[in-house]
PDB file of C-alpha atoms and ligand atoms in Angstrom:
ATOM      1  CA  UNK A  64     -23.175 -13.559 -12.173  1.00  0.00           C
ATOM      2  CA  UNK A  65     -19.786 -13.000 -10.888  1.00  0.00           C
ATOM      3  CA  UNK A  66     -20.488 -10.151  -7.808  1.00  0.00           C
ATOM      4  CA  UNK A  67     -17.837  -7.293  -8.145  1.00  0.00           C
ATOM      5  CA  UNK A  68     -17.488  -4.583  -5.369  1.00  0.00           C
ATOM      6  CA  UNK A  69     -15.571  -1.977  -6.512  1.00  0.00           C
ATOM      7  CA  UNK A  70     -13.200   0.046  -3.210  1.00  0.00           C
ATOM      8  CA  UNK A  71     -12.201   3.530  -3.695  1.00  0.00           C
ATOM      9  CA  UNK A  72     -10.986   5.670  -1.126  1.00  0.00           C
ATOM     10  CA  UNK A  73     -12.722   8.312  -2.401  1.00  0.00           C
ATOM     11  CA  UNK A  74     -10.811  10.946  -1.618  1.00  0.00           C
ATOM     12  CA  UNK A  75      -9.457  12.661  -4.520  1.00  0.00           C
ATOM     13  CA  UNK A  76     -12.641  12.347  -6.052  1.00  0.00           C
ATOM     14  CA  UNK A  77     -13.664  14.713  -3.848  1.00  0.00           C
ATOM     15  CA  UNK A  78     -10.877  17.811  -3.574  1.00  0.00           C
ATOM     16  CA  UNK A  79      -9.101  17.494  -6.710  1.00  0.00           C
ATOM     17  CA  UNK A  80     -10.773  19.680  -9.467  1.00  0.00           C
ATOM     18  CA  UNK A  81      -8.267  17.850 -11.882  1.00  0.00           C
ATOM     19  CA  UNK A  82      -9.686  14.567 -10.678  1.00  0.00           C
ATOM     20  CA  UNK A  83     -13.394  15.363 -10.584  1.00  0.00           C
ATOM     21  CA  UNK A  84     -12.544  17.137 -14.397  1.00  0.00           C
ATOM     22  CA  UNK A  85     -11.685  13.465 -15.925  1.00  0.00           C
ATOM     23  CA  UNK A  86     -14.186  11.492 -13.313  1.00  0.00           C
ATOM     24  CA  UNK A  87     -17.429  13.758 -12.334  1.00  0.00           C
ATOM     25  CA  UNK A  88     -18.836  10.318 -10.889  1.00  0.00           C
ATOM     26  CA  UNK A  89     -16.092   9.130  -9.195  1.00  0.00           C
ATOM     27  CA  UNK A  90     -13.429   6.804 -10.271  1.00  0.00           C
ATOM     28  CA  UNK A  91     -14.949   3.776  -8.606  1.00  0.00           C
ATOM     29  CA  UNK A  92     -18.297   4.458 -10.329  1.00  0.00           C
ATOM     30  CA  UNK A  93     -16.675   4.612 -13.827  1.00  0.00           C
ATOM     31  CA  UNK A  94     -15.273   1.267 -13.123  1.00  0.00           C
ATOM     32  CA  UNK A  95     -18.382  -0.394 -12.056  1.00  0.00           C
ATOM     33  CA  UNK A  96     -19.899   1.741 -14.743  1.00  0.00           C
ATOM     34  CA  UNK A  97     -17.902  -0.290 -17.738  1.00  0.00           C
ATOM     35  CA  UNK A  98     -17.887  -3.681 -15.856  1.00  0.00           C
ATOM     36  CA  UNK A  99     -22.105  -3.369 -15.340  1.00  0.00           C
ATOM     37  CA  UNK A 100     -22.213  -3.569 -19.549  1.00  0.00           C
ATOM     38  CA  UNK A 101     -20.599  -6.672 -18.927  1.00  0.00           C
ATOM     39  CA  UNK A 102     -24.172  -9.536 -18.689  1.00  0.00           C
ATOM     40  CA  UNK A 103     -22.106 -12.340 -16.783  1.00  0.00           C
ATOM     41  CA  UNK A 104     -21.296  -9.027 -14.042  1.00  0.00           C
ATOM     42  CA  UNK A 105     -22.800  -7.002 -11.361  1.00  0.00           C
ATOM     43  CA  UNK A 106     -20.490  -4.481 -10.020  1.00  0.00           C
ATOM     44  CA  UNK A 107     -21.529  -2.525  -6.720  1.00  0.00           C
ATOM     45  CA  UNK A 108     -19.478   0.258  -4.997  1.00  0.00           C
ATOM     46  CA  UNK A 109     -17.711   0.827  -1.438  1.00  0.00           C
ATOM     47  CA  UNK A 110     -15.721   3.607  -0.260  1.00  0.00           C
ATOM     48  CA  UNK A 111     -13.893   5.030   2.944  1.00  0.00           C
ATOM     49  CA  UNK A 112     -16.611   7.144   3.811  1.00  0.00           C
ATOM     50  CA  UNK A 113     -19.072   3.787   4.722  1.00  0.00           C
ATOM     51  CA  UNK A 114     -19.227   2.569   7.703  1.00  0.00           C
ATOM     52  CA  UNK A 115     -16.353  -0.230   8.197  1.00  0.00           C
ATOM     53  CA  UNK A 116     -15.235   1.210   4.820  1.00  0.00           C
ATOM     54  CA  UNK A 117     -18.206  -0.681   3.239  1.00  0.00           C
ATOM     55  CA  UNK A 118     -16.492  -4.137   3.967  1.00  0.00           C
ATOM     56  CA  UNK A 119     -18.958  -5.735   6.432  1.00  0.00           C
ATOM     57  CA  UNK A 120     -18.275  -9.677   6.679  1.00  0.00           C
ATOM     58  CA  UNK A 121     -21.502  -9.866   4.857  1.00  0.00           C
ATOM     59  CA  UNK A 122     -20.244  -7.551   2.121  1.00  0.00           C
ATOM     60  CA  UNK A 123     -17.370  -9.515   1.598  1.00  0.00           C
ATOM     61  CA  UNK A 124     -18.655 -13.142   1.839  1.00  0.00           C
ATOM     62  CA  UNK A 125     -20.995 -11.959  -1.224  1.00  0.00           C
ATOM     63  CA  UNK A 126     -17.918 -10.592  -3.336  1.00  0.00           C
ATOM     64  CA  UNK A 127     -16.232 -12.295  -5.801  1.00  0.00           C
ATOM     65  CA  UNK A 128     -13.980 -10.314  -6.553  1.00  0.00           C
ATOM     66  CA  UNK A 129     -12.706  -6.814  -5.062  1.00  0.00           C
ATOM     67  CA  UNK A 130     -11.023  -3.992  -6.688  1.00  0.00           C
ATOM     68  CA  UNK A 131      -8.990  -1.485  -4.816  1.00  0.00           C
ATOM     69  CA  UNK A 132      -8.242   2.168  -5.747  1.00  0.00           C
ATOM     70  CA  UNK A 133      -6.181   4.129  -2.992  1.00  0.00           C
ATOM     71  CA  UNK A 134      -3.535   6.725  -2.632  1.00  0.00           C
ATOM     72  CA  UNK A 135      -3.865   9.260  -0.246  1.00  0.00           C
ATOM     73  CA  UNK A 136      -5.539   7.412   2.517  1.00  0.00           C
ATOM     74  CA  UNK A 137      -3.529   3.885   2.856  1.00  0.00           C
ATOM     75  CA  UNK A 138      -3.274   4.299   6.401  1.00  0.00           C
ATOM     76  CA  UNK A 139      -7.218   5.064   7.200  1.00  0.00           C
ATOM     77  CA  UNK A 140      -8.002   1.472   6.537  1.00  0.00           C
ATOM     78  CA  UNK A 141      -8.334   0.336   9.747  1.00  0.00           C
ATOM     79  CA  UNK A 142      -5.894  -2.889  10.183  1.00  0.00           C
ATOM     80  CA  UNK A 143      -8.376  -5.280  10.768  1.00  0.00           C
ATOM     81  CA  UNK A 144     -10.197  -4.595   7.829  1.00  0.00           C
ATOM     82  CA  UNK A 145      -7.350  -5.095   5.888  1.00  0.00           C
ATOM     83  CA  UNK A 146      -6.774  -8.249   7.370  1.00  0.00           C
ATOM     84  CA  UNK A 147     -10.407  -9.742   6.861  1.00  0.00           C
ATOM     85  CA  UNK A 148     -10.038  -8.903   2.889  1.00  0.00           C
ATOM     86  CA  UNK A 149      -6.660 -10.607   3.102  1.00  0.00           C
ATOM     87  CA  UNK A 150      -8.696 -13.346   4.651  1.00  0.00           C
ATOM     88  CA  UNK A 151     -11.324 -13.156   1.773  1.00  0.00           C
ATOM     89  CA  UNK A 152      -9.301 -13.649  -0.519  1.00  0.00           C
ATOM     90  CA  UNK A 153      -7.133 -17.200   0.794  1.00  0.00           C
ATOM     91  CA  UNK A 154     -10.598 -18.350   1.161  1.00  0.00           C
ATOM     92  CA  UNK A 155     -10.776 -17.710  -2.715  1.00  0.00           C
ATOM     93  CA  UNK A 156     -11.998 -13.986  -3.616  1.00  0.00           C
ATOM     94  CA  UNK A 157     -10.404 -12.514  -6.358  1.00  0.00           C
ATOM     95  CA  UNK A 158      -8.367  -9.319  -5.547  1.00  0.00           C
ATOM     96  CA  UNK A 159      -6.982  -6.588  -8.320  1.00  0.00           C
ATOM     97  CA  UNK A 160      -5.213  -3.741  -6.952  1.00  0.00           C
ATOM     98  CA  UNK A 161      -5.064  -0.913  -9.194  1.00  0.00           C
ATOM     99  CA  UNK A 162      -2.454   1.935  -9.937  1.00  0.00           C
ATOM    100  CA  UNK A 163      -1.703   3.790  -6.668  1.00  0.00           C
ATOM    101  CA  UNK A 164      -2.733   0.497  -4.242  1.00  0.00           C
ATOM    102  CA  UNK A 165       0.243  -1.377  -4.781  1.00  0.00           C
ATOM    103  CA  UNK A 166       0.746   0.430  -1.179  1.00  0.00           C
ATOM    104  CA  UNK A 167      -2.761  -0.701  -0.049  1.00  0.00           C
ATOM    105  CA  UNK A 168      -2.782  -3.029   3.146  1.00  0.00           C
ATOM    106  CA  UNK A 169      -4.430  -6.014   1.268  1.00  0.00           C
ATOM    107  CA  UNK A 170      -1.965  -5.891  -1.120  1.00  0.00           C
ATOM    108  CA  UNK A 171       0.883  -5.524   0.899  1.00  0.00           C
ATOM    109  CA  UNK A 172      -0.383  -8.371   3.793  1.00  0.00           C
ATOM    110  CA  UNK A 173      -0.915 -10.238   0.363  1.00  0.00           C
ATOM    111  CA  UNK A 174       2.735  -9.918  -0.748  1.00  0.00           C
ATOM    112  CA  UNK A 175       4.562 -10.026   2.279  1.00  0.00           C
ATOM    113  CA  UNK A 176       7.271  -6.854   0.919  1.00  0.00           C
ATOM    114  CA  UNK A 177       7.266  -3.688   0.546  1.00  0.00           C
ATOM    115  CA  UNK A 178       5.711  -3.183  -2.384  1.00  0.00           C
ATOM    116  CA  UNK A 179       7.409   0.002  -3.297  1.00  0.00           C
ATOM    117  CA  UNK A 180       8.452   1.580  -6.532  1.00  0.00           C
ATOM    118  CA  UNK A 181       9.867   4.598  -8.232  1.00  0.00           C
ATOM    119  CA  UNK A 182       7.885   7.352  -9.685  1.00  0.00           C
ATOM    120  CA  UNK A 183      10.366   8.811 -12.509  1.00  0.00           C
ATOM    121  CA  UNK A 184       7.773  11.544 -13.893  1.00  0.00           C
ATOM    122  CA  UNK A 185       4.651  11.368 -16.482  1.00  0.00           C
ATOM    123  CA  UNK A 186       5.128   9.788 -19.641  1.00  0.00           C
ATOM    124  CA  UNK A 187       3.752   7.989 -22.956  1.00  0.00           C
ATOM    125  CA  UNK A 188       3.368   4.413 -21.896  1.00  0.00           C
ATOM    126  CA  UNK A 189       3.717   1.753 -24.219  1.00  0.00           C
ATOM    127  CA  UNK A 190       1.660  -2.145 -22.253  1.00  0.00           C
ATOM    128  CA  UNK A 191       3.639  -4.577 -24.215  1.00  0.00           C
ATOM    129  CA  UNK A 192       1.854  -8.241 -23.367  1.00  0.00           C
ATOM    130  CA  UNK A 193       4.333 -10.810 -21.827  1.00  0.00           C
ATOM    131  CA  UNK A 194       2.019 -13.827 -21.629  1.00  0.00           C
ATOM    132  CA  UNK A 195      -0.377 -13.743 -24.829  1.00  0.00           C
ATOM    133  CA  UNK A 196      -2.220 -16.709 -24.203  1.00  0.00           C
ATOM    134  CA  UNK A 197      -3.193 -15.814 -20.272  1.00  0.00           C
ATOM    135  CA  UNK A 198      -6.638 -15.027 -20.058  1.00  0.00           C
ATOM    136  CA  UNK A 199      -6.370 -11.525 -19.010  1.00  0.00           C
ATOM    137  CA  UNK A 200      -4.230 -10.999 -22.379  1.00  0.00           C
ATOM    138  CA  UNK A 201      -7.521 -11.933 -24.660  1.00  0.00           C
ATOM    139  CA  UNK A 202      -8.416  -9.589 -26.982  1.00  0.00           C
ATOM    140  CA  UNK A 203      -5.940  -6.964 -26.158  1.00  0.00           C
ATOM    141  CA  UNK A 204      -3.559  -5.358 -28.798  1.00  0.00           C
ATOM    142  CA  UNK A 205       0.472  -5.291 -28.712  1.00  0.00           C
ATOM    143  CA  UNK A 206       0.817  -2.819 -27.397  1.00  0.00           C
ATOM    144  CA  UNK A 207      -1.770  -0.836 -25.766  1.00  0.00           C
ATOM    145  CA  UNK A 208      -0.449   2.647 -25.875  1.00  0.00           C
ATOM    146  CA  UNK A 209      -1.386   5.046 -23.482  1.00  0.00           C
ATOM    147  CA  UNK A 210      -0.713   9.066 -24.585  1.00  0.00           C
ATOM    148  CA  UNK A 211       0.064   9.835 -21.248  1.00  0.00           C
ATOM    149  CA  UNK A 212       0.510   8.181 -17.848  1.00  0.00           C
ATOM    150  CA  UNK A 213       2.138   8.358 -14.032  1.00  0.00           C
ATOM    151  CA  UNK A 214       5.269   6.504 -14.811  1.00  0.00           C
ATOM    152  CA  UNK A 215       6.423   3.554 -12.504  1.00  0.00           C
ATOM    153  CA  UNK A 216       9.906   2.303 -12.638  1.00  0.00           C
ATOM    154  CA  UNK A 217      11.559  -0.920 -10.949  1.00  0.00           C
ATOM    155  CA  UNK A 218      12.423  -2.441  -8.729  1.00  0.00           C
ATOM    156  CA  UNK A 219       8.878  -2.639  -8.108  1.00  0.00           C
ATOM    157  CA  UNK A 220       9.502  -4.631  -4.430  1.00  0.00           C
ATOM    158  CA  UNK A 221       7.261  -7.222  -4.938  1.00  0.00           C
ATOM    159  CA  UNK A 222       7.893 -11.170  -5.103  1.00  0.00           C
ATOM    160  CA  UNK A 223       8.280 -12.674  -8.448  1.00  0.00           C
ATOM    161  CA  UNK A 224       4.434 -12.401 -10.044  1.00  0.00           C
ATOM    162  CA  UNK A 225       3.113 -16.438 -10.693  1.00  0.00           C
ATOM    163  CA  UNK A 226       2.403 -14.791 -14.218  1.00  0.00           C
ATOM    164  CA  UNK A 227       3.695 -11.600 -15.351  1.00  0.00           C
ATOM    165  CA  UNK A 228       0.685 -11.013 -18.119  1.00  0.00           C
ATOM    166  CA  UNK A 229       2.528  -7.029 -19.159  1.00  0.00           C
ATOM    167  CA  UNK A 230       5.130  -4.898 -18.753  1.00  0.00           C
ATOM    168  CA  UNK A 231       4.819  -1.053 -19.196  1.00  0.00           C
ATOM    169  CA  UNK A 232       7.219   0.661 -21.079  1.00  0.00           C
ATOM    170  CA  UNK A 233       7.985   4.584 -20.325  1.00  0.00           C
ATOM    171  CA  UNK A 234       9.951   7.421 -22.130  1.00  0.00           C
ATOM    172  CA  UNK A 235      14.003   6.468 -20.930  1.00  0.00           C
ATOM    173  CA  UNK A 236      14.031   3.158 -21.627  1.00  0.00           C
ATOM    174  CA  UNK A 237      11.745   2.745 -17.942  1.00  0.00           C
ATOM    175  CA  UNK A 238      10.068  -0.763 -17.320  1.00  0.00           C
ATOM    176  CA  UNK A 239       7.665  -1.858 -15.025  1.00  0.00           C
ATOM    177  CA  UNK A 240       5.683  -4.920 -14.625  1.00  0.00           C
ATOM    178  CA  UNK A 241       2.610  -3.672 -15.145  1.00  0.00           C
ATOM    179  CA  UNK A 242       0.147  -6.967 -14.871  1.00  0.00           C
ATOM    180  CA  UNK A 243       1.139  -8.944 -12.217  1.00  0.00           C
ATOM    181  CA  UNK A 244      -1.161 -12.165 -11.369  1.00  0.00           C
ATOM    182  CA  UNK A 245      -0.754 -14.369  -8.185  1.00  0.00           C
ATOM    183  CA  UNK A 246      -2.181 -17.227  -6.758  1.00  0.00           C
ATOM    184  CA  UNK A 247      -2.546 -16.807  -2.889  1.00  0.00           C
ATOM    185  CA  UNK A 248      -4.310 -19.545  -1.026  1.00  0.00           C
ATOM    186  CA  UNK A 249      -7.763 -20.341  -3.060  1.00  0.00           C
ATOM    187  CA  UNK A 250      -7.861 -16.738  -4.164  1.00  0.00           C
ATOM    188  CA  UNK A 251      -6.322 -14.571  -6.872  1.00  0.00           C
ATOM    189  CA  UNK A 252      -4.856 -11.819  -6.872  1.00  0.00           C
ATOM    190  CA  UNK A 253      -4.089  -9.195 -10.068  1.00  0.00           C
ATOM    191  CA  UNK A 254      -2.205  -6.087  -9.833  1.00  0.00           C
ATOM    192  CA  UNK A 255      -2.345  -3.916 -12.628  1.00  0.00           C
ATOM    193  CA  UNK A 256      -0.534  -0.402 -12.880  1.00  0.00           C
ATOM    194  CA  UNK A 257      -2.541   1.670 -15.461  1.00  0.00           C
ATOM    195  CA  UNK A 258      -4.926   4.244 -13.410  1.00  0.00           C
ATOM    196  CA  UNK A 259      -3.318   7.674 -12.314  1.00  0.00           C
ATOM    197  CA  UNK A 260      -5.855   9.892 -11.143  1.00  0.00           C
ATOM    198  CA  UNK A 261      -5.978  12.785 -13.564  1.00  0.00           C
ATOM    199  CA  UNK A 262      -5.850  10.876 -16.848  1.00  0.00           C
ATOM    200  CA  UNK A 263      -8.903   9.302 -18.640  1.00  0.00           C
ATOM    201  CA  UNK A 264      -6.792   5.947 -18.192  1.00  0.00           C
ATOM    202  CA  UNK A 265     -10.460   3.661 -17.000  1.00  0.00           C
ATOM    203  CA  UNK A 266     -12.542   5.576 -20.249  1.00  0.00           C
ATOM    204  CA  UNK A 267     -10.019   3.627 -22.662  1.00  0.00           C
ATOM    205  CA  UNK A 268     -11.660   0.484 -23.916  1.00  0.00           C
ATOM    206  CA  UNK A 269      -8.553  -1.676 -24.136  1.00  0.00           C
ATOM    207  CA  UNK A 270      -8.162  -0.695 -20.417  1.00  0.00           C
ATOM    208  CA  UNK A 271     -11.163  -1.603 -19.753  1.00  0.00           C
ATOM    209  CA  UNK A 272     -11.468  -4.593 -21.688  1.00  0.00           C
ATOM    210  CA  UNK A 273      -8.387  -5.678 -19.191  1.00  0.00           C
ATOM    211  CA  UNK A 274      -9.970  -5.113 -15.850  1.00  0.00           C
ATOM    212  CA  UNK A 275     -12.986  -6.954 -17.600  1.00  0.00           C
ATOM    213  CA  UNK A 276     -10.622 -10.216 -18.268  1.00  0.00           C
ATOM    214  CA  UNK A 277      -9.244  -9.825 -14.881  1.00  0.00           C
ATOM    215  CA  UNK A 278     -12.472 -10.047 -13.269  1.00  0.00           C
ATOM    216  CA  UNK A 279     -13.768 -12.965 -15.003  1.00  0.00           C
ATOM    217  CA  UNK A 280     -10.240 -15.000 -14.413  1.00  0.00           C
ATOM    218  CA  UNK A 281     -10.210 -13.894 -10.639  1.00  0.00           C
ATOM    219  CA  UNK A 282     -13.437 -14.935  -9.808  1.00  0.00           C
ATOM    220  CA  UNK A 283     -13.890 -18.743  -8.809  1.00  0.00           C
ATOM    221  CA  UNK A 284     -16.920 -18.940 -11.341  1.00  0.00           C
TER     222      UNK A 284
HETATM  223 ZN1  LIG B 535      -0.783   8.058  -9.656  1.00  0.00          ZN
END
């Protein structure tokens, strides 16, 4: 079984009637929700509010792969915490940052830049696939459209992605590169933009059929 934990902040979740509206649960339960109907998967949940945000060395050593929702609350992740799941993964867990976390420690320690963006406004988004043959492409259609999403715009400040598996396209002629995949150490690391809080973007089975294939290619199993 390949042991997911899935890492929300949680906050959002929480406050935001448009949030709970689309995710009554939580978005990090709908997440381990769809990856649980996976049989070769076992997702669990962690969030801000557990002690050492739910990322004991224990917890960790027994994850194969961590996903990471945050927006609000970057900077409440302790820094050693962040450190220890950078750790984790050059001692080969998997790591995919979603949406909003491309300004999550991990990610950041993990890059080694800035890792900022522009947000241009909300748009139809168009995930054309720029590496049909990677395993995180498999099954997926050209392109997956989304009716409506955050829009991200370059320069995304990041360092050239080992793979770049898609790019999203956005109302204006606005391009992103949307699935980025990284080798770092004996880990793996896959950043993937789709995910803005208010949208049904992790209910939409191609979606989710992504995170799915980016699980099973950034665990070691
Ligand atoms: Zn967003």
């Amino acid at each position: 079984m390949i042991r997911v934990l899935v890492w929300c902040e949680n906050k959002q979740n929480k406050t935001d009637a448009d949030v709970i509206r689309v995710y009554p649960n939580g978005m990090h339960n709908a997440i381990a929700d769809f990856l649980n109907k996976d049989p070769e998967i076992e997702a669990k949940t962690a969030t801000l509010d557990d002690p050492e945000c739910g990322l004991t060395d224990d917890v960790l050593e027994n994850t194969d792969v961590l996903i990471w929702w945050g927006h609000i609350a970057h900077h409440e992740v302790p820094d050693e915490i962040a450190k220890k799941v950078q750790n984790r993964v050059l001692n080969g867990m998997g790591l995919i940052p979603l949406h909003s976390a491309h300004f999550s420690k991990p990610f950041k320690l993990l890059m080694g830049t800035t890792c900022d963006l522009s947000v241009p406004g909300h748009f139809k988004e168009n995930l054309w696939c720029t590496l049909p043959g990677h395993p995180i492409a498999k099954g997926i259609p050209n392109p997956v459209e989304l009716e409506v999403e955050e829009g991200y715009n370059e320069y995304f400040d990041i360092p050239q992605p080992d793979e770049l598996v898609f790019i999203g396209a956005f109302e204006g002629c606005r391009l992103f590169r949307a699935g980025c995949a990284y080798h770092r150490g004996r880990g793996k690391v896959f950043y993937f933009q789709p995910g803005h809080e208010t949208y049904p973007i992790y209910h939409t089975p191609f979606i989710q059929k992504i995170i799915t294939n980016a699980v099973k290619w950034a665990s070691n199993k």
